Coordinates of C-alpha atoms in Angstrom, one line a residue:
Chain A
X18 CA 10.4 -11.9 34.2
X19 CA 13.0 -11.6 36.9
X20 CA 12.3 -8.4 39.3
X21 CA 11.2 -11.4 42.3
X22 CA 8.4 -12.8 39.9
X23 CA 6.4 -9.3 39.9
X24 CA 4.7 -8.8 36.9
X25 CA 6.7 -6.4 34.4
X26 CA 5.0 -3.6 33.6
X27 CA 4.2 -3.3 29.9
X28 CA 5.8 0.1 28.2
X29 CA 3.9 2.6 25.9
X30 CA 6.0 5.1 24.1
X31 CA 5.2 7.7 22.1
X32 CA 7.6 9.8 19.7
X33 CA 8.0 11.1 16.7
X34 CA 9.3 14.0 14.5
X35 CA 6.5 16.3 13.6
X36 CA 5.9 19.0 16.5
X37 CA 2.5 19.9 16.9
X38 CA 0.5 16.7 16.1
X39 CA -0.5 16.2 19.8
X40 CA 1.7 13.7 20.5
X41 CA 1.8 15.1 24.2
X42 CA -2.1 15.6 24.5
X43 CA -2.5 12.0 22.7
X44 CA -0.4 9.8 25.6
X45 CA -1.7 12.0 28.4
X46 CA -4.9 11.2 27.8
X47 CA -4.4 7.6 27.3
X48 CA -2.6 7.4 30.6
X49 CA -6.2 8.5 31.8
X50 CA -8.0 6.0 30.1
X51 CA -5.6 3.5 31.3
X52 CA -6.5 4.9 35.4
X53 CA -9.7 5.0 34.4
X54 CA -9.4 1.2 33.6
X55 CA -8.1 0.4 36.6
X56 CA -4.8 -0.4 35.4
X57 CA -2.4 1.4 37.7
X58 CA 0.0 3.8 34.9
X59 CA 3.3 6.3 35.1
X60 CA 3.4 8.9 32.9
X61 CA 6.9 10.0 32.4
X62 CA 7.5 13.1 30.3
X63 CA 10.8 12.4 29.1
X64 CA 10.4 15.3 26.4
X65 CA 13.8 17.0 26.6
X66 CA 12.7 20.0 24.4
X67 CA 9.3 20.9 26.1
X68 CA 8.2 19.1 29.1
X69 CA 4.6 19.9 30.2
X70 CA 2.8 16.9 31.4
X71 CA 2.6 18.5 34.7
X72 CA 1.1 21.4 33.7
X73 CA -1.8 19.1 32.1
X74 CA -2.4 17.7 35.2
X75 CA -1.8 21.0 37.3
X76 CA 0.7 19.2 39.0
X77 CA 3.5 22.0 40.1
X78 CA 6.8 21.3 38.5
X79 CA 9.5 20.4 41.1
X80 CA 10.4 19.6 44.1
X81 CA 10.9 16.3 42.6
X82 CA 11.5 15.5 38.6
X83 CA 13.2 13.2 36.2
X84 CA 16.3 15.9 36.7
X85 CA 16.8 14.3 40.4
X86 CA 17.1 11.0 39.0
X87 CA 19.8 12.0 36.0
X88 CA 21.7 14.0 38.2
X89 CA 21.4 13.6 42.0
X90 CA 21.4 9.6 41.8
X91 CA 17.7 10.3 43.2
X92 CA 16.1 6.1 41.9
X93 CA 13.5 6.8 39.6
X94 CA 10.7 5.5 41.7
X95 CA 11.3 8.5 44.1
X96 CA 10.4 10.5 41.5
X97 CA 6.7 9.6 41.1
X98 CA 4.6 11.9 41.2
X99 CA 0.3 11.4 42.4
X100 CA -2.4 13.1 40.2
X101 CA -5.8 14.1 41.6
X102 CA -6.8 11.0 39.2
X103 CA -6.8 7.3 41.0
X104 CA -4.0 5.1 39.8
X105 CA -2.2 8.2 37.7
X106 CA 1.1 9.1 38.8
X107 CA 3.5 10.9 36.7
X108 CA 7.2 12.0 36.3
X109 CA 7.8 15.3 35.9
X110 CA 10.2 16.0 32.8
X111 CA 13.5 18.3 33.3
X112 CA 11.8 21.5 33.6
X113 CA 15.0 23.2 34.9
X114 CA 17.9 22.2 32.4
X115 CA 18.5 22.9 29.3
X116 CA 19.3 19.7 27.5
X117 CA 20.1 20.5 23.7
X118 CA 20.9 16.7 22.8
X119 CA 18.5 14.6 24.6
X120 CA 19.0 11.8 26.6
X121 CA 22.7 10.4 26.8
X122 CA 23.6 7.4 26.1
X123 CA 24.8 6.5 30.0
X124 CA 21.5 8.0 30.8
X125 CA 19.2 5.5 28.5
X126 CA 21.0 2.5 29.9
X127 CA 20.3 3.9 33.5
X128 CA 16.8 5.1 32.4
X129 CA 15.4 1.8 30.7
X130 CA 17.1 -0.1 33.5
X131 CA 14.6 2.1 36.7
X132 CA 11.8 2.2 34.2
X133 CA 11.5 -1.5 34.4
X134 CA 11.6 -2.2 37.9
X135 CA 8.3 0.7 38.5
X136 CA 5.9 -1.5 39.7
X137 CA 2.6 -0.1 37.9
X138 CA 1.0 -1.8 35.0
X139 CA 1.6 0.3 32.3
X140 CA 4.5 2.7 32.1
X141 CA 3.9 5.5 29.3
X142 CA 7.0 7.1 27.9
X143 CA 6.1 10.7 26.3
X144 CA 10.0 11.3 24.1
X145 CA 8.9 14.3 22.5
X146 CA 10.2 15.1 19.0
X147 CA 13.8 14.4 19.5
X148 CA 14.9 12.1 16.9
X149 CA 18.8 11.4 19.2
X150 CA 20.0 7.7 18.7
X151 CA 19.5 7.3 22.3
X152 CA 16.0 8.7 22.2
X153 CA 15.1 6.6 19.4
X154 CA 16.5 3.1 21.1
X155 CA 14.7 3.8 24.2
X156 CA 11.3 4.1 21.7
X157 CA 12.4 1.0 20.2
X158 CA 12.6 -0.9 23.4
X159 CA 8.5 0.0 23.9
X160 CA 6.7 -3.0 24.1
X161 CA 4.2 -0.6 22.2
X162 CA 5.4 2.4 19.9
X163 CA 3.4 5.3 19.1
X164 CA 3.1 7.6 16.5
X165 CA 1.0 10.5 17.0
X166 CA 0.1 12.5 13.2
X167 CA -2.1 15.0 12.1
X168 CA -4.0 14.2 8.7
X169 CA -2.1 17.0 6.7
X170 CA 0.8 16.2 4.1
X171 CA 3.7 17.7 6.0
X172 CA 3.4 15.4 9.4
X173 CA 2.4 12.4 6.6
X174 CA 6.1 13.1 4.8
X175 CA 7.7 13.9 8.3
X176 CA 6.1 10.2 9.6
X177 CA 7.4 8.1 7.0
X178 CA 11.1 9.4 7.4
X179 CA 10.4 8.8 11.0
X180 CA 9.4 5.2 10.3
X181 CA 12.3 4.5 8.0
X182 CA 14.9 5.8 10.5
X183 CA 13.5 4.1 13.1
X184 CA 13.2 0.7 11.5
X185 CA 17.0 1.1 9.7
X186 CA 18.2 1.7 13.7
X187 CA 16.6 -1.5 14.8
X188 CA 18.4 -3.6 11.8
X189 CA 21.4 -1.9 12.6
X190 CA 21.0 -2.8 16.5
X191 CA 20.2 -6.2 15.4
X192 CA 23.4 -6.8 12.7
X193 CA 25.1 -5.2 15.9
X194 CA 24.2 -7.7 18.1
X195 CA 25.2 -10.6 15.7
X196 CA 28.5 -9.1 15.5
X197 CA 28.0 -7.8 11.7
X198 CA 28.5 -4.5 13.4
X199 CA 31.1 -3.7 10.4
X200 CA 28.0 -4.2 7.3
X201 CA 25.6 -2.2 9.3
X202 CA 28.3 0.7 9.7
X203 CA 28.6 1.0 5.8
X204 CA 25.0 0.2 5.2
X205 CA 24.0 3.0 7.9
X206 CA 26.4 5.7 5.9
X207 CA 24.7 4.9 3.0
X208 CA 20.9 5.3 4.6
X209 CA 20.5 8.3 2.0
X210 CA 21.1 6.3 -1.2
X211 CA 19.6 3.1 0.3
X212 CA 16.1 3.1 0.3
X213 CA 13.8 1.0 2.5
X214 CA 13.3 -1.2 -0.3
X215 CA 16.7 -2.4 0.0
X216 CA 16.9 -3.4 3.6
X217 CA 15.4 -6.8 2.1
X218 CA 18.1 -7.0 -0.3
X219 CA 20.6 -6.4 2.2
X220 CA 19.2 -9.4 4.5
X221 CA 19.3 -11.5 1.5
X222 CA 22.7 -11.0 0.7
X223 CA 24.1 -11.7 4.4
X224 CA 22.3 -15.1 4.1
X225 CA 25.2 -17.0 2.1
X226 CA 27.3 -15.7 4.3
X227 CA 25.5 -15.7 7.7
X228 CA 22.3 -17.8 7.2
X229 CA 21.4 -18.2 11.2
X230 CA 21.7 -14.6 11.5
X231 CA 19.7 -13.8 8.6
X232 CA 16.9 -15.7 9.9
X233 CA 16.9 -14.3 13.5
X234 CA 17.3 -11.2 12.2
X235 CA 14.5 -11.7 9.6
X236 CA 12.0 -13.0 12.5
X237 CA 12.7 -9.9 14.6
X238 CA 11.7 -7.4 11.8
X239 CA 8.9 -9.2 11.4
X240 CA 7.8 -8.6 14.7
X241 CA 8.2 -4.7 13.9
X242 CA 5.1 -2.4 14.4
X243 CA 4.0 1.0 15.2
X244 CA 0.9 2.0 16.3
X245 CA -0.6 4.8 14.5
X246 CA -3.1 7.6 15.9
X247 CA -4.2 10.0 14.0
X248 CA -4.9 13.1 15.8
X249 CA -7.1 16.3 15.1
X250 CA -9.5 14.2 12.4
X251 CA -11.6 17.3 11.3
X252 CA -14.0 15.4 8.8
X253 CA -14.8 12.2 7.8
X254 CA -12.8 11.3 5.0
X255 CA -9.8 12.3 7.5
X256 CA -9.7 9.1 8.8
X257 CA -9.3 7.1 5.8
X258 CA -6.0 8.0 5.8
X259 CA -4.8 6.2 8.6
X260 CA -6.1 3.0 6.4
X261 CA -3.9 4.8 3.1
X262 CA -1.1 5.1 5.8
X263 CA -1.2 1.3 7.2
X264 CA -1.3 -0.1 3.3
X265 CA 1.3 2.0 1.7
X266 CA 4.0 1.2 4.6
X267 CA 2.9 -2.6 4.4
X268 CA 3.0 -2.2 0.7
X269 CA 5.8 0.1 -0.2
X270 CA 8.4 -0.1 2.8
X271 CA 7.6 -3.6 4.2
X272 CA 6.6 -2.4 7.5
X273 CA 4.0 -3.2 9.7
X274 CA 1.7 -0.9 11.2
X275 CA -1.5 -0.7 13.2
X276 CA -3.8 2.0 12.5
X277 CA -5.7 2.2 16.2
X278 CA -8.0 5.3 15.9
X279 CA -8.4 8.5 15.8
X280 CA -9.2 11.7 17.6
X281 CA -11.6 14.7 16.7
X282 CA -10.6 18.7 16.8
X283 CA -12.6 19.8 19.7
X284 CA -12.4 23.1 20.0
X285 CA -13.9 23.7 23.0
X286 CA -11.6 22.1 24.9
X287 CA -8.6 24.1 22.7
X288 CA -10.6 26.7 24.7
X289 CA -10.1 25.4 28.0
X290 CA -6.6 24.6 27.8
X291 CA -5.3 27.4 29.5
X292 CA -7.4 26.8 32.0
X293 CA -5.5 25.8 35.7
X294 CA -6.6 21.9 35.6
X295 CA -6.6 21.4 31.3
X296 CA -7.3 17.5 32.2
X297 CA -11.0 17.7 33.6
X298 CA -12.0 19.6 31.0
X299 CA -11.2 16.5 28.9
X300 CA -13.8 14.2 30.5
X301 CA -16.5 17.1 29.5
X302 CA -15.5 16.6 25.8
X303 CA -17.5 12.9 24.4
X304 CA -15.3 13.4 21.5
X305 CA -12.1 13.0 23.1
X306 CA -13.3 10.5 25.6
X307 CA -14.9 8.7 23.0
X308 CA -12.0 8.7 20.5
X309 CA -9.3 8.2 23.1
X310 CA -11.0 5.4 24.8
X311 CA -11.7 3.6 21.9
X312 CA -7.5 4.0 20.5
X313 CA -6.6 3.0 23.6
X314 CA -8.6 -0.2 24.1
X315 CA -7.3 -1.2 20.5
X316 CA -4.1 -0.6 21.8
X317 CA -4.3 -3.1 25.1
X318 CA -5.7 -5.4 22.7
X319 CA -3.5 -4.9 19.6
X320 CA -5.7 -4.5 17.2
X321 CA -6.5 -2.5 14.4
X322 CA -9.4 0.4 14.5
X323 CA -12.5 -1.3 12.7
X324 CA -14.8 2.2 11.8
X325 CA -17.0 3.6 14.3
X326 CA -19.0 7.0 14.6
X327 CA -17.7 9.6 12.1
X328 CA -17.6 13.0 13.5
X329 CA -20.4 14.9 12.7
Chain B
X16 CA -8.0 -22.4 -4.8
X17 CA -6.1 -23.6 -2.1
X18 CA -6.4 -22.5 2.0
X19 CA -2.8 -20.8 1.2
X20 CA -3.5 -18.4 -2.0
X21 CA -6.9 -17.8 -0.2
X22 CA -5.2 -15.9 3.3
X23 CA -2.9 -14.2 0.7
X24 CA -5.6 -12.5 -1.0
X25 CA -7.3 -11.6 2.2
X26 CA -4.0 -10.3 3.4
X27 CA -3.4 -8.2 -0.1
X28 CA -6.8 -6.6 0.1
X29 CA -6.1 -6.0 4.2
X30 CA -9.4 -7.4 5.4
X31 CA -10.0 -10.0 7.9
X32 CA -10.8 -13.7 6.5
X33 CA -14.1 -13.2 7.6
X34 CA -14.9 -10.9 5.9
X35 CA -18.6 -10.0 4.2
X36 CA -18.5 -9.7 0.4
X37 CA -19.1 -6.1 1.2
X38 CA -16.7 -5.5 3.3
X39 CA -14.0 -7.2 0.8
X40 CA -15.3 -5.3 -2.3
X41 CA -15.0 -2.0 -0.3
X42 CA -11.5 -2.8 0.7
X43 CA -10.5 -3.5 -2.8
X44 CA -11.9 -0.2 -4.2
X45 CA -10.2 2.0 -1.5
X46 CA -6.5 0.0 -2.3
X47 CA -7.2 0.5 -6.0
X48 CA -7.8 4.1 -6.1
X49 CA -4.6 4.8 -3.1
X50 CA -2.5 2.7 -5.3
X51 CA -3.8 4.5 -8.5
X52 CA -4.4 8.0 -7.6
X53 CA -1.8 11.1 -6.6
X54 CA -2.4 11.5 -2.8
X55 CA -1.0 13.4 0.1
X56 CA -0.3 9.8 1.9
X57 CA 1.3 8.4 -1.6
X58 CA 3.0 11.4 -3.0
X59 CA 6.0 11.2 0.1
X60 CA 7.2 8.0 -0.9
X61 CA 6.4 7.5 -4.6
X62 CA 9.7 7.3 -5.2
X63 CA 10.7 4.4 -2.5
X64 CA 9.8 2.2 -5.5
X65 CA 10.3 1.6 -9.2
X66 CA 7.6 1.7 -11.5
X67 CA 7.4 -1.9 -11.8
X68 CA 6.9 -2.6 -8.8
X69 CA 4.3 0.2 -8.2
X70 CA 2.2 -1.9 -11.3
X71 CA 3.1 -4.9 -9.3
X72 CA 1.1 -3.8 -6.2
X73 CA -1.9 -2.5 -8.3
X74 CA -1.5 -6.5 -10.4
X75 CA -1.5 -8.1 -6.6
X76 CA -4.7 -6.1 -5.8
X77 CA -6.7 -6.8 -8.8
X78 CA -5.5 -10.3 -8.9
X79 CA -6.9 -11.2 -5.3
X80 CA -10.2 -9.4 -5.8
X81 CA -10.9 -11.4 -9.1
X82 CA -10.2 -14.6 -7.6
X83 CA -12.4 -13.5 -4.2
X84 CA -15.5 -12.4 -5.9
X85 CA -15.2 -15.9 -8.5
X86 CA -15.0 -17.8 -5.2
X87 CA -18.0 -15.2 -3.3
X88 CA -19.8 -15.5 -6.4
X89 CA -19.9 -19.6 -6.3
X90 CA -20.5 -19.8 -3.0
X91 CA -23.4 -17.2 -3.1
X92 CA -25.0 -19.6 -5.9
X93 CA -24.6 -22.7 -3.8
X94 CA -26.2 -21.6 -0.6
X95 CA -28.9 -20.2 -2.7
X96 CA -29.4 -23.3 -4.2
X97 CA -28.9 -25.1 -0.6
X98 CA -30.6 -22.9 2.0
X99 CA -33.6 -20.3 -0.4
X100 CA -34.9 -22.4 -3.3
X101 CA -36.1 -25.8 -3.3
X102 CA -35.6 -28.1 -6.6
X103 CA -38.7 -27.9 -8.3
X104 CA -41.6 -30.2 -7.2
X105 CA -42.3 -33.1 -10.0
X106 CA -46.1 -32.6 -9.8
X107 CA -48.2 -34.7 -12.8
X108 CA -51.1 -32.9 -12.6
X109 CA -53.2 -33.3 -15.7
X110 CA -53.7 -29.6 -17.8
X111 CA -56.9 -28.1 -16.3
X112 CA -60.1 -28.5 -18.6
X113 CA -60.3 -24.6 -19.0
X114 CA -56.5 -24.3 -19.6
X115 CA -54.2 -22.4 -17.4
X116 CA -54.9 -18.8 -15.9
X117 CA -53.1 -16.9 -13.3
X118 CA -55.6 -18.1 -10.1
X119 CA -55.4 -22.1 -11.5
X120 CA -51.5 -21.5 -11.6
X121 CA -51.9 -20.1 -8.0
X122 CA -53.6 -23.1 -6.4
X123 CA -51.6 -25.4 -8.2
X124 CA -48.2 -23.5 -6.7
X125 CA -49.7 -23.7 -3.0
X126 CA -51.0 -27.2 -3.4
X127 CA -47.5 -27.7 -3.9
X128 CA -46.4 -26.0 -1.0
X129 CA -44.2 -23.4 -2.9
X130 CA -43.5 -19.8 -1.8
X131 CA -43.7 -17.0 -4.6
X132 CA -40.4 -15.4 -3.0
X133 CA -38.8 -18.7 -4.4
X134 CA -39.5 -18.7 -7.4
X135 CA -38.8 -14.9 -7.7
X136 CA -35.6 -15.7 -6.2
X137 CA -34.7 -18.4 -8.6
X138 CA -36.4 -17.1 -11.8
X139 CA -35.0 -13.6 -10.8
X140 CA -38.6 -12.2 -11.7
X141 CA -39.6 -9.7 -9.5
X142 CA -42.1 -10.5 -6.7
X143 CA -44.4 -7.9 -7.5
X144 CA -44.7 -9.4 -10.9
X145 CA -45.5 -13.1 -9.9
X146 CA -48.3 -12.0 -7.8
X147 CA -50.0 -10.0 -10.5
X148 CA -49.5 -12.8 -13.1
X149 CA -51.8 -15.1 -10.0
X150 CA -53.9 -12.2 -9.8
X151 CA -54.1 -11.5 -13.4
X152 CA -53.6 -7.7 -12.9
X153 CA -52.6 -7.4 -16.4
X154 CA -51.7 -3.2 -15.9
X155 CA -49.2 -4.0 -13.2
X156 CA -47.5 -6.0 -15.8
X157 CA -45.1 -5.3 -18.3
X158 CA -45.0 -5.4 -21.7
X159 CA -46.6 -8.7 -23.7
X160 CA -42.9 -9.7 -25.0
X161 CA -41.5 -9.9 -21.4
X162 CA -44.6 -11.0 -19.5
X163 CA -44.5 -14.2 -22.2
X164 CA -40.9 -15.0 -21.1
X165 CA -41.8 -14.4 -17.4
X166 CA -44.8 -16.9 -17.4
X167 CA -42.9 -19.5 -19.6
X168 CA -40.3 -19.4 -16.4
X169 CA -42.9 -19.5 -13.6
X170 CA -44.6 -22.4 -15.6
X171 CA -41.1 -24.4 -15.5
X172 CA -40.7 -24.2 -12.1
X173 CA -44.0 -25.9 -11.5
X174 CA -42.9 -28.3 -13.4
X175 CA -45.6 -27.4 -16.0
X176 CA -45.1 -27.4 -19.6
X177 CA -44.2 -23.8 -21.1
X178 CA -45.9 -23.9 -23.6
X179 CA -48.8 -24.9 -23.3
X180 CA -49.1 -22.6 -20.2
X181 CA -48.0 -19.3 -22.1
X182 CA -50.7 -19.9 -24.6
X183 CA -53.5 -20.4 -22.1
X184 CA -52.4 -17.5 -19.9
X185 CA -51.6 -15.1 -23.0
X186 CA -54.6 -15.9 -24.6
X187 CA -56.4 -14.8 -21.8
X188 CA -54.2 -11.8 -21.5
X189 CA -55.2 -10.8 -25.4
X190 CA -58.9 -10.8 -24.5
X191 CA -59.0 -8.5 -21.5
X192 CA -56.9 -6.2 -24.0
X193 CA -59.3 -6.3 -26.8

C-alpha cells in the first residue's frame, strides 16, 4: 500500500492504435460516470498527438498542464485541474509542445511514480494512439486497460496487432525482470515471424532451463486482460462482435479479454459537439448515459457485458 | 462426467456455469458459425493459426455442446419425472358395466386425483386433445389411427387396461360417425 496507509487509487487507461474510434470521448465520459458515482476521479490527457480533454469540459487550456510537470519540476498534483462536475478534476495534456515521440522513458518513470501518490479514487489515463515503448508500459501498468474500437474491419485488424504487441511487451518485461533479458531480445527481433501462437512455445521451452521462471511468468500472463468497448454500435448485430472479438483472442491468441459494453452513434450529440461545454450535452443523450453507465459499472466490477436494450 | 470436464465445456462455449439450456445452446451456435464462417472479426488473424488447429477449435466446440445437451437432456427428464408427473396411481377399479367412454374415463382420472396437464405432459398428447377425448368431441380430434394410440396411452396411465379401453371408447367413436 505504502503512501502512509492511504488507499491507492486504482488506474484506468485507455490506448490503442486506431485513431478515430472515440477512445478520447469513451474515457471522458467514464470519468463522468465515475463523479457521478461518487468516486472522486483525475482525468489526465496524456495524448501527446492531440490533447483535448479540456476542450470537452470547456476547461481553458493552460495556465497549468501536464507540460509544467515534464518540464518545470511543477509535482503532478499541482497540475489538477476542477471541472464544473463534483469530484472531476482533470490534467490538461501538452497543448503547447510539440512532442513527436511520446512520453520518454525518464518521463514514464517520473509520471507513473506522481500518478500514484494522487489521492482520488480512480485515476483515468487517456494515451492516445501512440504505440512508443514507454507509452505502452505505462498502459501496461493500468490496473484496468482499455481498448476503445469501432465495429468496422479496419479498427478490428488495427486492435489485434495492438493486442499482440502489447502482450509480447509484457512477456518481454517479464523475461526481463528474471534476468532472461538476452531470450527476450532475440525473441522480440523476431516478433514478425513469431506469431502469438508461439509465445506458449517459447515459455515451454525456458522451462527445462528455468522452471521457477517459467511458472511466475506463466501466472502473470494469466492474469493478462483488456477491457474491450465497442464504440459507435449503429445496429444490433454490431454488438455481437465484441462477443466474436472476446472468443477469437481467447481462442486463437490465448489472451484474455472482457467485452464490457457498448456505445450507440448518437448523432445528435455529434451535433453538439462544437458547442462551448460538449460535456452537458452528454447527460441530454439516454444513449450515451445509458451505454456509458452500464460499461462502466462492468468495469468497477470486472465483469463481462451480459445483453441489455439493443438500439432501436 | 466429472465436475472438471463439466467447467471446461462451460468455459469452451464461454457461458457462465449457470447457465439456462437456452442460454448454452445460443452460445454454441454463435461460436460455431464465428469459428466456421469468413468474418470481418476472423478474417485479421486467420492466419495466427494452422488449419489443424482452426478444426481443433470448431472439434472443442461441438464436443462440449454434445456432452451439455446429453447431460441438460437427462436432467430435464429426471426433474420431469421428480417435480411434474406423478407415477401412475394403481387404482383396481372393476371395468364399468357400460364399458369405458370419455366422461367414465373422466371421473375415474379425478377420483384419482390426477391433473390432465400430467398426463399430457407425460404421454406428450396435447392437452387440447385429452380434454376432447373426456368430452367426447369427436371433430376436435384427429384422425381414428392416432386418436386409438392416444387413448391406448391415456388408458395406461390410469392404470387401465388398453385394450379393453380403446375398444369401448372406439366403439363408441364408430357410432357417432355412422
Amino acid at each position: 500500500m505504502g503512501n502512509n496507509g492511504k488507499k491507492r487509487c486504482t488506474i484506468w487507461a485507455v490506448a490503442g492504435g486506431k485513431g478515430g474510434t472515440g477512445k478520447t470521448f469513451v474515457i471522458n465520459n467514464i470519468a463522468i460516470q465515475l463523479a457521478a458515482r461518487n468516486l472522486k476521479t483525475i482525468l489526465v490527457d496524456a495524448d501527446f498527438g492531440g490533447p483535448n480533454v479540456h476542450t470537452y469540459f470547456g476547461v481553458k487550456p493552460g495556465p497549468r498542464s501536464l507540460t509544467d510537470f515534464f518540464e518545470k519540476n511543477v509535482p503532478l498534483k499541482e497540475v489538477v485541474t476542477p471541472t464544473a462536475l463534483d469530484h472531476l478534476h482533470i490534467i490538461p495534456g501538452n497543448v503547447n509542445c510539440f512532442a513527436s515521440e511520446g512520453m520518454k522513458h525518464t518521463q514514464k518513470s517520473k509520471f507513473l511514480r506522481h500518478v500514484r501518490t494522487l489521492e482520488s479514487d480512480y485515476v483515468l489515463l487517456d494515451l492516445g494512439g501512440g504505440v512508443g515503448v514507454n507509452t505502452i508500459d505505462t498502459f501496461l501498468v493500468a490496473d484496468k486497460m482499455i481498448l476503445v474500437l469501432a465495429p468496422e474491419s479496419t479498427a478490428i485488424e488495427n486492435l489485434y496487432h495492438f493486442i499482440k504487441n502489447i502482450y509480447f511487451r509484457k512477456l518481454k518485461t517479464l523475461l526481463g525482470l528474471h534476468g532472461l533479458r538476452h531470450i527476450a531480445h532475440e525473441k522480440w527481433k523476431e516478433r514478425q515471424t513469431n506469431r502469438v501462437q508461439d509465445i506458449r512455445g517459447l515459455i515451454e521451452s525456458l522451462r527445462e532451463q528455468e522452471p521457477e521462471a517459467c511458472l511466475l511468468i506463466t501466472e502473470e500472463l494469466a492474469r493478462f486482460r483488456v477491457y474491450l468497448v465497442l464504440n459507435q454500435v449503429r445496429n444490433e448485430k454490431q454488438i455481437s462482435i465484441g462477443f466474436s472479438l472476446r472468443s477469437i483472442c481467447a481462442k486463437y491468441l490465448g489472451i484474455e479479454t472482457e467485452f464490457v459494453g457498448y456505445v450507440e452513434h448518437d448523432a445528435m450529440f455529434w451535433q453538439n459537439i462544437n458547442l462551448e461545454h460538449p460535456y452537458v450535452h452528454f447527460w441530454k443523450s439516454p444513449r450515451l448515459t445509458d451505454g456509458i453507465g452500464r460499461l462502466t459499472d462492468n468495469l468497477i466490477e470486472g465483469r463481462q457485458f451480459r445483453g441489455g436494450r439493443v438500439p432501436a | 462426467m466429472n465436475r472438471e470436464d463439466f467447467a471446461e465445456h462451460f468455459r469452451t462455449l464461454e457461458v457462465d456455469p449457470n447457465s439456462t439450456f437456452q442460454e448454452i445452446r445460443r452460445a454454441y451456435h454463435h461460436l460455431r458459425e464465428l469459428f466456421s464462417k469468413n468474418s470481418i472479426v476472423l478474417n485479421p488473424v486467420k492466419d495466427e493459426l494452422d488449419p489443424e488447429f482452426q478444426e481443433d477449435i470448431i472439434l472443442q466446440i461441438d464436443h462440449a455442446y454434445k456432452e451439455l445437451c446429453f447431460y441438460f437432456n437427462e436432467k430435464e427428464i429426471e426433474d420431469a419425472r421428480q417435480t411434474v408427473a406423478p407415477e401412475p396411481v394403481q387404482m383396481s377399479v372393476p371395468p364399468p358395466a357400460d364399458g369405458y367412454s370419455g366422461p367414465v374415463l373422466r371421473q375415474l382420472r379425478e377420483r384419482a386425483d390426477i391433473r390432465l396437464s400430467d398426463i399430457a405432459l407425460a404421454t406428450r398428447i396435447r392437452l387440447e386433445y385429452l380434454e376432447n377425448i373426456e368430452k367426447e368431441s369427436y371433430d376436435g380430434l384427429p384422425p381414428a389411427v392416432f386418436l386409438r394410440g392416444y387413448v391406448a396411452s391415456y388408458a395406461a396411465y390410469l392404470s387401465l387396461d388398453p385394450v379393453q379401453v380403446t375398444r369401448d371408447f372406439m366403439n363408441r367413436y364408430e357410432k357417432s360417425r355412422r
